[in-house]
mmCIF file of C-alpha atoms in Angstrom:
data_model
loop_
_atom_site.group_PDB
_atom_site.id
_atom_site.type_symbol
_atom_site.label_atom_id
_atom_site.label_comp_id
_atom_site.label_asym_id
_atom_site.label_seq_id
_atom_site.Cartn_x
_atom_site.Cartn_y
_atom_site.Cartn_z
ATOM 1 C CA UNK A 1 35.808 87.817 103.378
ATOM 2 C CA UNK A 2 38.833 87.239 101.152
ATOM 3 C CA UNK A 3 39.959 84.359 103.372
ATOM 4 C CA UNK A 4 36.520 82.745 103.160
ATOM 5 C CA UNK A 5 36.477 83.072 99.370
ATOM 6 C CA UNK A 6 39.976 81.604 99.168
ATOM 7 C CA UNK A 7 38.906 78.641 101.293
ATOM 8 C CA UNK A 8 35.860 78.112 99.071
ATOM 9 C CA UNK A 9 38.051 78.203 95.969
ATOM 10 C CA UNK A 10 40.471 75.696 97.484
ATOM 11 C CA UNK A 11 37.576 73.461 98.500
ATOM 12 C CA UNK A 12 36.111 73.594 95.011
ATOM 13 C CA UNK A 13 39.493 72.754 93.525
ATOM 14 C CA UNK A 14 39.872 69.848 95.930
ATOM 15 C CA UNK A 15 36.446 68.508 95.073
ATOM 16 C CA UNK A 16 37.233 68.761 91.352
ATOM 17 C CA UNK A 17 40.482 66.860 91.788
ATOM 18 C CA UNK A 18 38.719 64.249 93.906
ATOM 19 C CA UNK A 19 36.042 63.706 91.275
ATOM 20 C CA UNK A 20 38.729 63.336 88.610
ATOM 21 C CA UNK A 21 40.521 60.730 90.700
ATOM 22 C CA UNK A 22 37.276 58.849 91.347
ATOM 23 C CA UNK A 23 36.484 58.867 87.622
ATOM 24 C CA UNK A 24 39.808 57.326 86.657
ATOM 25 C CA UNK A 25 39.207 53.786 85.329
ATOM 26 C CA UNK A 26 40.249 51.090 87.792
ATOM 27 C CA UNK A 27 41.530 48.595 85.229
ATOM 28 C CA UNK A 28 42.490 50.551 82.102
ATOM 29 C CA UNK A 29 42.756 48.405 78.994
ATOM 30 C CA UNK A 30 43.226 49.024 75.294
ATOM 31 C CA UNK A 31 41.988 46.394 72.853
ATOM 32 C CA UNK A 32 44.026 46.090 69.674
ATOM 33 C CA UNK A 33 41.627 44.257 67.318
ATOM 34 C CA UNK A 34 44.331 42.402 65.377
ATOM 35 C CA UNK A 35 47.472 40.358 65.922
ATOM 36 C CA UNK A 36 50.471 42.086 67.565
ATOM 37 C CA UNK A 37 52.764 44.190 65.436
ATOM 38 C CA UNK A 38 50.360 46.168 63.249
ATOM 39 C CA UNK A 39 48.666 49.544 63.296
ATOM 40 C CA UNK A 40 46.119 48.720 66.003
ATOM 41 C CA UNK A 41 48.927 47.537 68.277
ATOM 42 C CA UNK A 42 50.848 50.738 67.553
ATOM 43 C CA UNK A 43 47.766 52.844 68.334
ATOM 44 C CA UNK A 44 47.170 51.170 71.697
ATOM 45 C CA UNK A 45 50.810 51.372 72.707
ATOM 46 C CA UNK A 46 50.912 55.062 71.848
ATOM 47 C CA UNK A 47 48.003 55.695 74.225
ATOM 48 C CA UNK A 48 49.558 53.392 76.819
ATOM 49 C CA UNK A 49 52.815 55.388 76.849
ATOM 50 C CA UNK A 50 51.265 58.831 76.540
ATOM 51 C CA UNK A 51 48.673 58.435 79.305
ATOM 52 C CA UNK A 52 51.278 57.176 81.770
ATOM 53 C CA UNK A 53 53.905 59.770 80.820
ATOM 54 C CA UNK A 54 51.329 62.547 81.295
ATOM 55 C CA UNK A 55 50.330 61.024 84.658
ATOM 56 C CA UNK A 56 46.711 60.864 83.529
ATOM 57 C CA UNK A 57 46.630 57.233 84.633
ATOM 58 C CA UNK A 58 48.013 56.183 87.995
ATOM 59 C CA UNK A 59 48.352 52.532 86.932
ATOM 60 C CA UNK A 60 49.606 51.058 83.645
ATOM 61 C CA UNK A 61 47.141 50.386 80.853
ATOM 62 C CA UNK A 62 47.316 46.838 79.559
ATOM 63 C CA UNK A 63 47.123 46.084 75.840
ATOM 64 C CA UNK A 64 45.134 43.019 74.808
ATOM 65 C CA UNK A 65 44.674 41.518 71.352
ATOM 66 C CA UNK A 66 41.389 40.467 69.800
ATOM 67 C CA UNK A 67 42.029 39.626 66.129
ATOM 68 C CA UNK A 68 39.308 38.749 63.686
ATOM 69 C CA UNK A 69 37.641 40.469 60.776
ATOM 70 C CA UNK A 70 40.008 43.458 60.962
ATOM 71 C CA UNK A 71 38.144 44.815 63.968
ATOM 72 C CA UNK A 72 34.793 43.036 63.609
ATOM 73 C CA UNK A 73 35.330 40.546 66.440
ATOM 74 C CA UNK A 74 36.388 43.261 68.896
ATOM 75 C CA UNK A 75 33.567 45.605 67.853
ATOM 76 C CA UNK A 76 30.933 42.937 68.410
ATOM 77 C CA UNK A 77 32.498 41.824 71.697
ATOM 78 C CA UNK A 78 32.552 45.369 73.089
ATOM 79 C CA UNK A 79 29.002 46.201 72.007
ATOM 80 C CA UNK A 80 27.380 42.904 72.977
ATOM 81 C CA UNK A 81 29.447 41.688 75.938
ATOM 82 C CA UNK A 82 31.180 44.737 77.464
ATOM 83 C CA UNK A 83 28.974 47.712 76.574
ATOM 84 C CA UNK A 84 29.400 49.512 79.899
ATOM 85 C CA UNK A 85 33.066 48.717 80.597
ATOM 86 C CA UNK A 86 34.377 52.186 81.414
ATOM 87 C CA UNK A 87 38.024 51.120 81.571
ATOM 88 C CA UNK A 88 38.261 49.689 78.065
ATOM 89 C CA UNK A 89 39.073 51.692 74.963
ATOM 90 C CA UNK A 90 39.323 49.952 71.595
ATOM 91 C CA UNK A 91 41.467 51.024 68.659
ATOM 92 C CA UNK A 92 39.909 51.816 65.298
ATOM 93 C CA UNK A 93 41.186 53.044 61.954
ATOM 94 C CA UNK A 94 39.786 54.275 58.665
ATOM 95 C CA UNK A 95 39.721 50.616 57.653
ATOM 96 C CA UNK A 96 37.272 49.935 60.471
ATOM 97 C CA UNK A 97 34.968 52.646 59.095
ATOM 98 C CA UNK A 98 35.218 51.203 55.585
ATOM 99 C CA UNK A 99 34.206 47.775 56.879
ATOM 100 C CA UNK A 100 31.319 49.298 58.832
ATOM 101 C CA UNK A 101 30.160 51.008 55.643
ATOM 102 C CA UNK A 102 29.928 47.598 53.965
ATOM 103 C CA UNK A 103 28.103 45.890 56.816
ATOM 104 C CA UNK A 104 31.104 43.691 57.628
ATOM 105 C CA UNK A 105 30.705 44.162 61.375
ATOM 106 C CA UNK A 106 27.467 42.215 61.397
ATOM 107 C CA UNK A 107 24.314 43.614 62.966
ATOM 108 C CA UNK A 108 26.058 46.622 64.519
ATOM 109 C CA UNK A 109 26.615 49.830 62.568
ATOM 110 C CA UNK A 110 28.544 53.061 63.153
ATOM 111 C CA UNK A 111 25.963 54.180 65.736
ATOM 112 C CA UNK A 112 26.654 51.255 68.065
ATOM 113 C CA UNK A 113 29.642 52.681 69.998
ATOM 114 C CA UNK A 114 30.765 55.958 71.560
ATOM 115 C CA UNK A 115 33.475 57.428 69.339
ATOM 116 C CA UNK A 116 36.107 58.877 71.636
ATOM 117 C CA UNK A 117 39.221 60.223 69.971
ATOM 118 C CA UNK A 118 41.190 60.387 66.753
ATOM 119 C CA UNK A 119 44.853 60.788 67.665
ATOM 120 C CA UNK A 120 46.840 60.651 64.440
ATOM 121 C CA UNK A 121 46.868 59.669 60.812
ATOM 122 C CA UNK A 122 49.087 57.588 58.616
ATOM 123 C CA UNK A 123 48.840 56.860 54.902
ATOM 124 C CA UNK A 124 48.394 53.788 52.796
ATOM 125 C CA UNK A 125 51.465 52.371 51.102
ATOM 126 C CA UNK A 126 52.367 49.814 48.455
ATOM 127 C CA UNK A 127 55.323 47.807 49.760
ATOM 128 C CA UNK A 128 57.722 45.226 48.336
ATOM 129 C CA UNK A 129 60.776 43.402 49.594
ATOM 130 C CA UNK A 130 64.043 45.249 49.140
ATOM 131 C CA UNK A 131 65.137 42.753 46.437
ATOM 132 C CA UNK A 132 61.876 42.985 44.481
ATOM 133 C CA UNK A 133 62.094 43.428 40.686
ATOM 134 C CA UNK A 134 59.396 46.125 40.980
ATOM 135 C CA UNK A 135 61.177 49.458 41.354
ATOM 136 C CA UNK A 136 58.159 51.751 40.957
ATOM 137 C CA UNK A 137 54.406 51.670 40.367
ATOM 138 C CA UNK A 138 54.797 51.434 36.589
ATOM 139 C CA UNK A 139 56.806 48.207 37.002
ATOM 140 C CA UNK A 140 54.053 46.753 39.182
ATOM 141 C CA UNK A 141 51.253 47.885 36.859
ATOM 142 C CA UNK A 142 53.017 46.328 33.835
ATOM 143 C CA UNK A 143 53.261 43.005 35.701
ATOM 144 C CA UNK A 144 49.605 43.183 36.721
ATOM 145 C CA UNK A 145 48.493 43.942 33.163
ATOM 146 C CA UNK A 146 50.570 41.053 31.803
ATOM 147 C CA UNK A 147 49.136 38.522 34.268
ATOM 148 C CA UNK A 148 47.147 39.864 37.252
ATOM 149 C CA UNK A 149 46.961 36.404 38.818
ATOM 150 C CA UNK A 150 50.727 35.996 38.936
ATOM 151 C CA UNK A 151 51.398 38.787 41.428
ATOM 152 C CA UNK A 152 50.349 37.797 44.952
ATOM 153 C CA UNK A 153 49.211 40.802 46.987
ATOM 154 C CA UNK A 154 48.856 40.620 50.751
ATOM 155 C CA UNK A 155 46.206 42.778 52.371
ATOM 156 C CA UNK A 156 44.675 43.132 55.775
ATOM 157 C CA UNK A 157 41.221 41.660 55.314
ATOM 158 C CA UNK A 158 39.358 40.282 52.335
ATOM 159 C CA UNK A 159 37.845 41.914 49.234
ATOM 160 C CA UNK A 160 36.524 45.352 50.177
ATOM 161 C CA UNK A 161 38.953 45.970 53.024
ATOM 162 C CA UNK A 162 41.013 49.128 53.294
ATOM 163 C CA UNK A 163 44.156 47.472 51.962
ATOM 164 C CA UNK A 164 42.184 45.837 49.136
ATOM 165 C CA UNK A 165 40.710 49.229 48.268
ATOM 166 C CA UNK A 166 44.173 50.787 47.972
ATOM 167 C CA UNK A 167 45.288 48.387 45.250
ATOM 168 C CA UNK A 168 41.791 48.336 43.720
ATOM 169 C CA UNK A 169 42.052 52.097 43.230
ATOM 170 C CA UNK A 170 45.489 51.607 41.656
ATOM 171 C CA UNK A 171 44.132 48.897 39.363
ATOM 172 C CA UNK A 172 41.174 51.066 38.364
ATOM 173 C CA UNK A 173 43.473 53.991 37.569
ATOM 174 C CA UNK A 174 45.582 51.660 35.401
ATOM 175 C CA UNK A 175 42.590 50.176 33.578
ATOM 176 C CA UNK A 176 42.800 46.775 35.306
ATOM 177 C CA UNK A 177 39.739 45.010 36.704
ATOM 178 C CA UNK A 178 40.327 44.974 40.493
ATOM 179 C CA UNK A 179 38.586 41.629 40.984
ATOM 180 C CA UNK A 180 41.179 39.950 38.746
ATOM 181 C CA UNK A 181 43.952 40.731 41.216
ATOM 182 C CA UNK A 182 45.222 37.889 43.387
ATOM 183 C CA UNK A 183 44.900 38.586 47.090
ATOM 184 C CA UNK A 184 45.926 36.825 50.268
ATOM 185 C CA UNK A 185 43.847 37.956 53.256
ATOM 186 C CA UNK A 186 45.965 38.582 56.362
ATOM 187 C CA UNK A 187 45.230 40.003 59.810
ATOM 188 C CA UNK A 188 46.911 43.358 60.256
ATOM 189 C CA UNK A 189 50.120 45.055 59.196
ATOM 190 C CA UNK A 190 52.307 42.728 61.272
ATOM 191 C CA UNK A 191 51.200 39.667 59.306
ATOM 192 C CA UNK A 192 51.582 41.517 55.986
ATOM 193 C CA UNK A 193 55.206 42.373 56.813
ATOM 194 C CA UNK A 194 55.937 38.789 57.912
ATOM 195 C CA UNK A 195 54.435 37.328 54.743
ATOM 196 C CA UNK A 196 56.212 39.830 52.507
ATOM 197 C CA UNK A 197 59.622 39.375 54.082
ATOM 198 C CA UNK A 198 59.127 35.600 54.060
ATOM 199 C CA UNK A 199 58.475 35.590 50.324
ATOM 200 C CA UNK A 200 54.895 34.320 50.630
ATOM 201 C CA UNK A 201 53.538 37.420 48.859
ATOM 202 C CA UNK A 202 55.163 39.741 46.324
ATOM 203 C CA UNK A 203 53.390 42.975 47.251
ATOM 204 C CA UNK A 204 51.985 44.310 50.508
ATOM 205 C CA UNK A 205 49.102 46.751 50.486
ATOM 206 C CA UNK A 206 49.750 48.291 53.859
ATOM 207 C CA UNK A 207 50.393 51.442 55.876
ATOM 208 C CA UNK A 208 53.491 53.650 56.029
ATOM 209 C CA UNK A 209 53.622 53.612 59.853
ATOM 210 C CA UNK A 210 53.598 49.790 59.930
ATOM 211 C CA UNK A 211 56.341 49.661 57.311
ATOM 212 C CA UNK A 212 58.923 52.165 58.565
ATOM 213 C CA UNK A 213 60.759 49.780 60.962
ATOM 214 C CA UNK A 214 61.304 47.338 58.077
ATOM 215 C CA UNK A 215 62.319 50.134 55.700
ATOM 216 C CA UNK A 216 64.869 51.440 58.198
ATOM 217 C CA UNK A 217 66.182 47.892 58.655
ATOM 218 C CA UNK A 218 66.731 47.667 54.890
ATOM 219 C CA UNK A 219 64.308 44.776 54.365
ATOM 220 C CA UNK A 220 61.465 46.579 52.609
ATOM 221 C CA UNK A 221 60.872 49.285 50.018
ATOM 222 C CA UNK A 222 57.814 51.437 49.426
ATOM 223 C CA UNK A 223 56.815 51.821 45.773
ATOM 224 C CA UNK A 224 54.394 54.588 46.679
ATOM 225 C CA UNK A 225 52.860 56.286 49.672
ATOM 226 C CA UNK A 226 49.221 57.306 49.169
ATOM 227 C CA UNK A 227 49.506 60.890 50.390
ATOM 228 C CA UNK A 228 49.044 64.191 48.561
ATOM 229 C CA UNK A 229 52.696 65.118 48.964
ATOM 230 C CA UNK A 230 55.908 63.436 50.071
ATOM 231 C CA UNK A 231 55.954 62.957 53.807
ATOM 232 C CA UNK A 232 58.255 64.993 56.086
ATOM 233 C CA UNK A 233 61.370 63.535 57.683
ATOM 234 C CA UNK A 234 64.717 62.424 56.316
ATOM 235 C CA UNK A 235 63.695 58.755 56.522
ATOM 236 C CA UNK A 236 60.591 59.338 54.345
ATOM 237 C CA UNK A 237 61.643 62.141 51.998
ATOM 238 C CA UNK A 238 62.842 59.648 49.386
ATOM 239 C CA UNK A 239 59.541 57.754 49.207
ATOM 240 C CA UNK A 240 57.531 58.827 46.139
ATOM 241 C CA UNK A 241 53.786 59.372 46.149
ATOM 242 C CA UNK A 242 51.429 57.595 43.781
ATOM 243 C CA UNK A 243 50.367 61.011 42.481
ATOM 244 C CA UNK A 244 53.829 61.972 41.312
ATOM 245 C CA UNK A 245 54.020 58.663 39.430
ATOM 246 C CA UNK A 246 50.849 59.466 37.516
ATOM 247 C CA UNK A 247 48.261 57.673 39.677
ATOM 248 C CA UNK A 248 45.867 60.082 41.407
ATOM 249 C CA UNK A 249 45.311 58.015 44.556
ATOM 250 C CA UNK A 250 45.401 59.086 48.196
ATOM 251 C CA UNK A 251 44.418 57.096 51.267
ATOM 252 C CA UNK A 252 44.757 58.648 54.738
ATOM 253 C CA UNK A 253 44.515 56.181 57.627
ATOM 254 C CA UNK A 254 43.124 57.898 60.715
ATOM 255 C CA UNK A 255 43.663 56.086 64.018
ATOM 256 C CA UNK A 256 41.835 56.438 67.310
ATOM 257 C CA UNK A 257 39.603 54.883 69.976
ATOM 258 C CA UNK A 258 35.996 54.178 70.854
ATOM 259 C CA UNK A 259 34.146 53.181 74.040
ATOM 260 C CA UNK A 260 31.238 50.828 74.608
ATOM 261 C CA UNK A 261 27.701 52.152 74.020
ATOM 262 C CA UNK A 262 26.651 52.044 77.691
ATOM 263 C CA UNK A 263 29.685 53.741 79.183
ATOM 264 C CA UNK A 264 28.364 56.547 81.388
ATOM 265 C CA UNK A 265 28.601 60.202 80.410
ATOM 266 C CA UNK A 266 30.864 60.794 83.421
ATOM 267 C CA UNK A 267 33.323 58.083 82.391
ATOM 268 C CA UNK A 268 33.191 59.171 78.746
ATOM 269 C CA UNK A 269 33.928 62.740 79.855
ATOM 270 C CA UNK A 270 36.973 61.564 81.837
ATOM 271 C CA UNK A 271 38.461 59.843 78.781
ATOM 272 C CA UNK A 272 37.632 62.791 76.504
ATOM 273 C CA UNK A 273 39.307 65.256 78.889
ATOM 274 C CA UNK A 274 42.352 62.985 79.107
ATOM 275 C CA UNK A 275 42.737 62.817 75.331
ATOM 276 C CA UNK A 276 42.039 66.543 74.922
ATOM 277 C CA UNK A 277 44.924 67.201 77.309
ATOM 278 C CA UNK A 278 47.178 64.702 75.527
ATOM 279 C CA UNK A 279 46.489 66.007 72.046
ATOM 280 C CA UNK A 280 47.360 69.561 73.127
ATOM 281 C CA UNK A 281 50.745 68.596 74.605
ATOM 282 C CA UNK A 282 54.169 68.752 72.966
ATOM 283 C CA UNK A 283 55.192 65.534 74.692
ATOM 284 C CA UNK A 284 52.409 63.672 72.900
ATOM 285 C CA UNK A 285 53.483 65.141 69.563
ATOM 286 C CA UNK A 286 56.948 63.667 70.100
ATOM 287 C CA UNK A 287 55.526 60.231 70.937
ATOM 288 C CA UNK A 288 53.219 60.372 67.916
ATOM 289 C CA UNK A 289 56.084 61.362 65.614
ATOM 290 C CA UNK A 290 58.211 58.491 66.917
ATOM 291 C CA UNK A 291 55.493 56.124 65.689
ATOM 292 C CA UNK A 292 55.453 57.665 62.219
ATOM 293 C CA UNK A 293 51.985 59.170 62.675
ATOM 294 C CA UNK A 294 50.953 62.613 61.466
ATOM 295 C CA UNK A 295 48.661 65.262 62.985
ATOM 296 C CA UNK A 296 44.991 64.456 63.449
ATOM 297 C CA UNK A 297 43.320 65.571 66.676
ATOM 298 C CA UNK A 298 39.600 65.194 67.218
ATOM 299 C CA UNK A 299 37.452 64.087 70.153
ATOM 300 C CA UNK A 300 33.843 63.850 71.303
ATOM 301 C CA UNK A 301 30.956 65.165 69.173
ATOM 302 C CA UNK A 302 33.317 66.550 66.534
ATOM 303 C CA UNK A 303 34.821 63.094 66.018
ATOM 304 C CA UNK A 304 31.387 61.456 66.038
ATOM 305 C CA UNK A 305 30.293 63.749 63.192
ATOM 306 C CA UNK A 306 33.525 63.024 61.286
ATOM 307 C CA UNK A 307 33.023 59.263 61.619
ATOM 308 C CA UNK A 308 29.431 59.415 60.367
ATOM 309 C CA UNK A 309 30.478 61.533 57.377
ATOM 310 C CA UNK A 310 33.341 59.192 56.459
ATOM 311 C CA UNK A 311 31.149 56.109 56.715
ATOM 312 C CA UNK A 312 28.650 57.730 54.335
ATOM 313 C CA UNK A 313 31.472 58.479 51.876
ATOM 314 C CA UNK A 314 32.796 54.930 52.129
ATOM 315 C CA UNK A 315 29.317 53.547 51.454
ATOM 316 C CA UNK A 316 29.249 55.450 48.196
ATOM 317 C CA UNK A 317 32.734 54.193 47.291
ATOM 318 C CA UNK A 318 31.730 50.607 48.110
ATOM 319 C CA UNK A 319 28.718 50.913 45.813
ATOM 320 C CA UNK A 320 30.974 52.074 42.983
ATOM 321 C CA UNK A 321 33.073 48.923 43.388
ATOM 322 C CA UNK A 322 30.004 46.669 43.776
ATOM 323 C CA UNK A 323 30.881 45.779 47.372
ATOM 324 C CA UNK A 324 27.701 46.562 49.274
ATOM 325 C CA UNK A 325 25.945 43.658 50.950
#
């Protein structure tokens, strides 16, 4: 009897493993909806490394780039043209949710995709070149008050984007009309860094994770990180928060992935199980930390509820700034 039960258990285990292998996507792909070098690229490459290192994928995941509208082009392409593509995950961030809240993704809203996983968070940051005359937020605010059109600020996306909102909140806290600020719309953190280091803009409204390689290289300084407290790590301990400089502004930047709306429950479950396993592993924590991301782990229905709540909050914020369409 015991032998028969053991055989049944082994058979069940074999069938489970077989179903997991069959469910693995044949051509895994991660879409980074911006130019190379920014936060979406970082998010995809983190998943690419982690899934292979954990042997959850038997073949490498390719990373492709689909810039446009800070995620809008990719979102529309996935929903309208590749809704059932089980092998394709697409990166999103809090900025994507803010744009969805304002109707910037066209006819599709936050209910149009299957939200899969949130795998880490970063924080907004106000960056300058290392030789900038602005040494802190007060220096920047004084310059903006004197002549808001003289300081060129680079942000990912146009008015109403996540990066725009970061400096708009700073302007509001300082008593400056946000719409008087001078913005240059760029596509992702990579382009912001290039424009800043090239002298085409004076200030970058960006993300701490995008900026750290340039900070460590000595080319860039952060006037403020938009977190509640100073971030951990010797390389970040010296970066002040906006709060400690008298500006009560925080902006967490959650990063993760979604799937197309017609991806089957079986395929969705495979991806969810893969990310659940990743997010619980110490190896993933090390990879996440190497990319200057901080803990945020949420998948499936829990993430879906989080996304819907955040979009509702962003809609209210957009109304306060007169941004709703």
